[in-house]
Tab-separated table of C-alpha atoms in Angstrom:
chain	number	residue	atom	x	y	z
N	1	UNK	CA	3.536	-18.589	-3.694
N	2	UNK	CA	1.275	-21.647	-3.809
N	3	UNK	CA	2.013	-22.287	-0.110
N	4	UNK	CA	0.859	-18.777	0.792
N	5	UNK	CA	-2.323	-19.255	-1.232
N	6	UNK	CA	-3.058	-22.531	0.564
N	7	UNK	CA	-2.518	-20.869	3.951
N	8	UNK	CA	-4.889	-18.070	2.982
N	9	UNK	CA	-7.471	-20.647	1.912
N	10	UNK	CA	-7.058	-22.481	5.223
N	11	UNK	CA	-7.411	-19.210	7.098
N	12	UNK	CA	-10.701	-18.394	5.408
N	13	UNK	CA	-12.165	-21.871	5.706
N	14	UNK	CA	-11.440	-22.203	9.426
N	15	UNK	CA	-14.327	-19.908	10.374
N	16	UNK	CA	-16.282	-18.747	7.323
N	17	UNK	CA	-16.487	-18.320	3.577
N	18	UNK	CA	-15.299	-15.323	1.575
N	19	UNK	CA	-18.153	-14.179	-0.681
N	20	UNK	CA	-18.841	-11.407	-3.167
N	21	UNK	CA	-21.692	-8.947	-2.496
N	22	UNK	CA	-23.062	-6.361	-4.924
N	23	UNK	CA	-22.474	-3.507	-2.513
N	24	UNK	CA	-19.886	-0.892	-1.680
N	25	UNK	CA	-19.865	1.326	1.390
N	26	UNK	CA	-21.158	3.843	0.487
N	27	UNK	CA	-22.888	2.729	-2.697
N	28	UNK	CA	-21.196	4.008	-5.844
N	29	UNK	CA	-24.211	5.065	-7.903
N	30	UNK	CA	-25.920	6.969	-5.094
N	31	UNK	CA	-24.507	7.413	-1.583
N	32	UNK	CA	-28.094	7.590	-0.301
N	33	UNK	CA	-28.751	4.003	-1.391
N	34	UNK	CA	-28.436	1.167	1.118
N	35	UNK	CA	-27.060	-2.365	0.897
N	36	UNK	CA	-30.296	-4.334	0.959
N	37	UNK	CA	-30.271	-7.976	2.079
N	38	UNK	CA	-32.956	-10.355	0.830
N	39	UNK	CA	-33.175	-14.060	0.151
N	40	UNK	CA	-32.298	-13.275	-3.481
N	41	UNK	CA	-29.465	-10.761	-3.226
N	42	UNK	CA	-27.206	-8.448	-1.224
N	43	UNK	CA	-27.267	-5.353	-3.391
N	44	UNK	CA	-27.201	-1.556	-3.323
N	45	UNK	CA	-30.790	-0.394	-3.648
N	46	UNK	CA	-32.849	2.689	-2.967
N	47	UNK	CA	-34.370	2.593	0.504
N	48	UNK	CA	-38.145	2.011	0.364
N	49	UNK	CA	-40.916	0.973	2.728
N	50	UNK	CA	-40.310	-2.617	1.635
N	51	UNK	CA	-36.661	-2.480	2.729
N	52	UNK	CA	-36.442	-4.751	5.776
N	53	UNK	CA	-32.793	-5.774	6.205
N	54	UNK	CA	-29.703	-3.730	5.383
N	55	UNK	CA	-25.958	-4.328	5.696
N	56	UNK	CA	-24.018	-1.311	6.972
N	57	UNK	CA	-20.509	-2.700	6.489
N	58	UNK	CA	-18.618	-5.910	5.762
N	59	UNK	CA	-17.972	-6.903	9.388
N	60	UNK	CA	-21.417	-6.749	11.008
N	61	UNK	CA	-24.638	-8.714	10.655
N	62	UNK	CA	-27.584	-7.335	8.654
N	63	UNK	CA	-29.855	-5.090	10.720
N	64	UNK	CA	-33.629	-5.072	10.701
N	65	UNK	CA	-35.274	-1.808	9.623
N	66	UNK	CA	-38.517	-1.242	11.440
N	67	UNK	CA	-40.196	-1.835	14.761
N	68	UNK	CA	-39.041	-4.889	16.661
N	69	UNK	CA	-41.573	-7.619	17.345
N	70	UNK	CA	-42.577	-8.217	20.960
N	71	UNK	CA	-43.112	-11.441	22.918
N	72	UNK	CA	-45.461	-14.056	21.445
N	73	UNK	CA	-45.988	-12.088	18.262
N	74	UNK	CA	-45.300	-13.302	14.714
N	75	UNK	CA	-41.685	-12.844	13.736
N	76	UNK	CA	-39.609	-13.139	10.572
N	77	UNK	CA	-36.169	-14.703	10.368
N	78	UNK	CA	-33.324	-12.855	8.672
N	79	UNK	CA	-32.899	-13.558	4.948
N	80	UNK	CA	-30.431	-16.246	3.905
N	81	UNK	CA	-29.109	-15.246	0.463
N	82	UNK	CA	-27.045	-17.564	-1.695
N	83	UNK	CA	-23.892	-15.561	-2.391
N	84	UNK	CA	-21.100	-16.118	-4.878
N	85	UNK	CA	-17.892	-17.583	-3.518
N	86	UNK	CA	-15.027	-15.130	-4.022
N	87	UNK	CA	-12.709	-18.036	-4.879
N	88	UNK	CA	-14.550	-18.699	-8.140
N	89	UNK	CA	-15.495	-15.220	-9.400
N	90	UNK	CA	-13.803	-11.870	-9.923
N	91	UNK	CA	-15.377	-8.760	-8.448
N	92	UNK	CA	-15.829	-5.391	-10.152
N	93	UNK	CA	-15.798	-1.862	-8.754
N	94	UNK	CA	-19.442	-2.067	-7.620
N	95	UNK	CA	-18.838	-5.201	-5.522
N	96	UNK	CA	-17.101	-6.061	-2.262
N	97	UNK	CA	-15.810	-9.204	-0.588
N	98	UNK	CA	-16.576	-10.174	2.990
N	99	UNK	CA	-16.766	-13.076	5.417
N	100	UNK	CA	-20.143	-14.727	5.383
N	101	UNK	CA	-21.569	-14.909	7.861
N	102	UNK	CA	-19.687	-12.003	9.484
N	103	UNK	CA	-17.636	-13.099	12.502
N	104	UNK	CA	-17.574	-9.811	14.419
N	105	UNK	CA	-20.928	-10.440	16.097
N	106	UNK	CA	-21.478	-12.769	19.064
N	107	UNK	CA	-24.644	-14.107	17.435
N	108	UNK	CA	-24.979	-16.749	14.767
N	109	UNK	CA	-26.598	-15.740	11.489
N	110	UNK	CA	-29.220	-18.482	11.272
N	111	UNK	CA	-32.983	-19.032	11.292
N	112	UNK	CA	-33.145	-17.884	14.931
N	113	UNK	CA	-31.689	-14.480	14.054
N	114	UNK	CA	-34.815	-12.383	13.510
N	115	UNK	CA	-36.687	-9.146	14.025
N	116	UNK	CA	-37.658	-10.026	17.587
N	117	UNK	CA	-37.020	-7.502	20.333
N	118	UNK	CA	-34.086	-7.763	22.729
N	119	UNK	CA	-33.897	-10.924	24.892
N	120	UNK	CA	-36.295	-12.703	22.479
N	121	UNK	CA	-35.732	-15.108	19.612
N	122	UNK	CA	-37.885	-16.415	16.758
N	123	UNK	CA	-38.909	-20.023	17.471
N	124	UNK	CA	-39.996	-22.770	15.083
N	125	UNK	CA	-43.607	-21.508	15.225
N	126	UNK	CA	-42.418	-18.078	13.992
N	127	UNK	CA	-43.291	-16.497	17.321
N	128	UNK	CA	-41.003	-14.391	19.475
N	129	UNK	CA	-40.045	-16.385	22.585
N	130	UNK	CA	-37.822	-15.629	25.575
N	131	UNK	CA	-34.194	-16.564	25.292
N	132	UNK	CA	-32.814	-19.369	27.465
N	133	UNK	CA	-30.763	-18.825	30.579
N	134	UNK	CA	-27.395	-20.328	31.447
N	135	UNK	CA	-27.471	-24.149	31.454
N	136	UNK	CA	-30.651	-24.577	29.397
N	137	UNK	CA	-30.766	-26.573	26.172
N	138	UNK	CA	-30.274	-24.647	22.930
N	139	UNK	CA	-29.578	-24.955	19.214
N	140	UNK	CA	-28.233	-21.498	18.421
N	141	UNK	CA	-26.472	-18.581	20.074
N	142	UNK	CA	-29.547	-16.474	19.345
N	143	UNK	CA	-31.543	-18.604	21.786
N	144	UNK	CA	-29.238	-17.815	24.706
N	145	UNK	CA	-29.568	-14.740	26.934
N	146	UNK	CA	-26.203	-12.982	27.326
N	147	UNK	CA	-24.239	-16.027	26.249
N	148	UNK	CA	-23.766	-18.529	23.499
N	149	UNK	CA	-24.737	-22.109	22.682
N	150	UNK	CA	-22.064	-24.751	23.260
N	151	UNK	CA	-22.745	-28.488	23.124
N	152	UNK	CA	-26.472	-27.667	22.968
N	153	UNK	CA	-26.207	-25.769	26.273
N	154	UNK	CA	-26.243	-22.027	26.912
N	155	UNK	CA	-22.880	-20.896	28.243
N	156	UNK	CA	-21.717	-17.622	29.737
N	157	UNK	CA	-20.227	-14.841	27.655
N	158	UNK	CA	-16.709	-15.525	29.006
N	159	UNK	CA	-16.572	-18.822	27.134
N	160	UNK	CA	-17.611	-17.050	23.994
N	161	UNK	CA	-14.822	-14.565	24.514
N	162	UNK	CA	-12.374	-17.451	24.906
N	163	UNK	CA	-13.630	-18.907	21.660
N	164	UNK	CA	-13.085	-15.593	19.888
N	165	UNK	CA	-9.596	-15.382	21.399
N	166	UNK	CA	-8.771	-18.824	20.042
N	167	UNK	CA	-10.020	-17.862	16.595
N	168	UNK	CA	-8.031	-14.634	16.745
N	169	UNK	CA	-4.955	-16.613	17.764
N	170	UNK	CA	-5.404	-18.918	14.768
N	171	UNK	CA	-5.757	-15.900	12.493
N	172	UNK	CA	-2.620	-14.290	13.933
N	173	UNK	CA	-0.511	-17.462	13.723
N	174	UNK	CA	-1.532	-18.223	10.139
N	175	UNK	CA	-1.025	-14.587	9.140
N	176	UNK	CA	2.485	-14.517	10.651
N	177	UNK	CA	3.390	-17.816	8.966
N	178	UNK	CA	2.083	-16.499	5.651
N	179	UNK	CA	4.106	-13.280	5.993
N	180	UNK	CA	7.274	-15.232	6.864
N	181	UNK	CA	6.844	-17.528	3.865
N	182	UNK	CA	6.160	-14.567	1.591
N	183	UNK	CA	9.291	-12.749	2.811
N	184	UNK	CA	11.341	-15.943	2.399
N	185	UNK	CA	10.193	-16.333	-1.205
N	186	UNK	CA	10.867	-12.641	-1.860
N	187	UNK	CA	14.400	-12.787	-0.370
N	188	UNK	CA	15.171	-15.970	-2.321
N	189	UNK	CA	14.008	-14.340	-5.538
N	190	UNK	CA	16.159	-11.244	-4.934
N	191	UNK	CA	19.239	-13.383	-4.150
N	192	UNK	CA	18.665	-15.451	-7.291
N	193	UNK	CA	18.463	-12.306	-9.420
N	194	UNK	CA	21.678	-10.960	-7.889
N	195	UNK	CA	23.481	-14.252	-8.503
N	196	UNK	CA	22.354	-14.280	-12.130
N	197	UNK	CA	23.493	-10.666	-12.523
N	198	UNK	CA	26.943	-11.487	-11.108
N	199	UNK	CA	27.269	-14.438	-13.477
N	200	UNK	CA	26.438	-12.240	-16.459
N	201	UNK	CA	28.963	-9.632	-15.346
N	202	UNK	CA	31.661	-12.305	-14.887
N	203	UNK	CA	31.013	-13.665	-18.392
N	204	UNK	CA	31.176	-10.182	-19.887
N	205	UNK	CA	34.443	-9.440	-18.070
N	206	UNK	CA	35.940	-12.748	-19.221
N	207	UNK	CA	34.912	-12.017	-22.791
N	208	UNK	CA	36.452	-8.528	-22.696
N	209	UNK	CA	39.714	-9.959	-21.250
N	210	UNK	CA	39.873	-12.537	-24.049
N	211	UNK	CA	39.380	-9.837	-26.680
N	212	UNK	CA	42.089	-7.682	-25.094
N	213	UNK	CA	44.578	-10.575	-24.917
N	214	UNK	CA	43.841	-11.487	-28.545
N	215	UNK	CA	44.489	-7.909	-29.646
N	216	UNK	CA	47.785	-7.815	-27.727
N	217	UNK	CA	48.982	-11.112	-29.226
N	218	UNK	CA	47.991	-9.988	-32.725
N	219	UNK	CA	49.949	-6.743	-32.303
N	220	UNK	CA	53.034	-8.643	-31.071
N	221	UNK	CA	52.893	-11.038	-34.011
N	222	UNK	CA	52.590	-8.248	-36.565
N	223	UNK	CA	55.509	-6.326	-34.995
N	224	UNK	CA	57.736	-9.460	-34.994
N	225	UNK	CA	56.991	-10.109	-38.680
N	226	UNK	CA	57.795	-6.502	-39.583
N	227	UNK	CA	61.054	-6.664	-37.609
N	228	UNK	CA	62.080	-9.849	-39.435
N	229	UNK	CA	61.651	-8.132	-42.844
N	230	UNK	CA	63.647	-5.012	-41.886
N	231	UNK	CA	66.394	-6.526	-39.662
N	232	UNK	CA	70.158	-5.798	-40.589
N	233	UNK	CA	72.272	-8.539	-42.323
N	234	UNK	CA	73.801	-11.188	-40.144
N	235	UNK	CA	77.580	-11.485	-39.400
N	236	UNK	CA	78.110	-14.312	-41.905
N	237	UNK	CA	76.449	-12.288	-44.649
N	238	UNK	CA	78.663	-9.315	-43.767
N	239	UNK	CA	81.849	-11.442	-44.016
N	240	UNK	CA	80.792	-12.774	-47.430
N	241	UNK	CA	80.268	-9.280	-48.707
N	242	UNK	CA	83.747	-8.240	-47.466
N	243	UNK	CA	85.412	-11.250	-49.206
N	244	UNK	CA	83.654	-10.445	-52.476
N	245	UNK	CA	84.839	-6.863	-52.343
N	246	UNK	CA	88.445	-7.993	-51.694
N	247	UNK	CA	88.324	-10.411	-54.613
N	248	UNK	CA	87.159	-7.675	-56.934
N	249	UNK	CA	90.009	-5.398	-55.813
N	250	UNK	CA	92.596	-8.155	-56.416
N	251	UNK	CA	91.232	-8.874	-59.864
N	252	UNK	CA	91.650	-5.271	-60.892
N	253	UNK	CA	95.261	-5.098	-59.626
N	254	UNK	CA	96.626	-8.206	-61.502
N	255	UNK	CA	98.428	-7.545	-64.918
N	256	UNK	CA	96.444	-8.426	-67.990
N	257	UNK	CA	98.087	-11.037	-70.369
N	258	UNK	CA	99.328	-9.640	-73.807
N	259	UNK	CA	97.448	-11.289	-76.611
N	260	UNK	CA	98.871	-11.322	-80.256
N	261	UNK	CA	96.883	-9.515	-82.878
N	262	UNK	CA	94.725	-11.645	-85.102
N	263	UNK	CA	96.145	-12.746	-88.532
N	264	UNK	CA	95.250	-10.687	-91.565
N	265	UNK	CA	92.242	-11.608	-93.511
N	266	UNK	CA	92.891	-13.499	-96.756
N	267	UNK	CA	90.204	-14.566	-99.123
């Protein structure tokens, strides 16, 4: 199981961090509330005029609420909250976990991600400027028009798609490996339990056989002892009894010797 946990950790650290946000979709307390994003929190709140950025789900970037800023006007970058790492805390029913920043979007969630209108980005002077074309120098995907920033150069969207495909391939490979390892551990556990069960059954059968054999031997011994006490006399004993009977018959047939009477008594 530790191997699977390590693979999951590797999977999450390849592209992003898993964090805990104080939001559910929809919000539990009031479905009319929104998941507000500020520099201090990502939390279910009641929508007000001060609500600027909201998160609609766990796979998209926060969206600006209000009118987009036009070219060369003052802009505001998206909030950058410090969120709790899901590896170190446990979430409750009013919280959710998500990748941060979300990986579904083609844009990076950085200081250049702002409330500027389409094809504009918020520059270091906090003014909306035009995005760069293919081949121009850049620092972020949000500075590139219909592309992304690679090696400080704006590339075409196709390269970005290839990058996403590579990330998806990594996710798929690690997921398959994790599933295979999990199934291997599960099968090994089941086989171990079956082997232990068979051993217990064999011991119980052996014990019952021993008890049965002991009972049989005890019964045989008792029957042999009883037979010894009640067995008929042997041939030698029978012959002795016959000789004794003959001797008694002969003794009774012999004449008895005549004995003289005793002398008279004289004082």
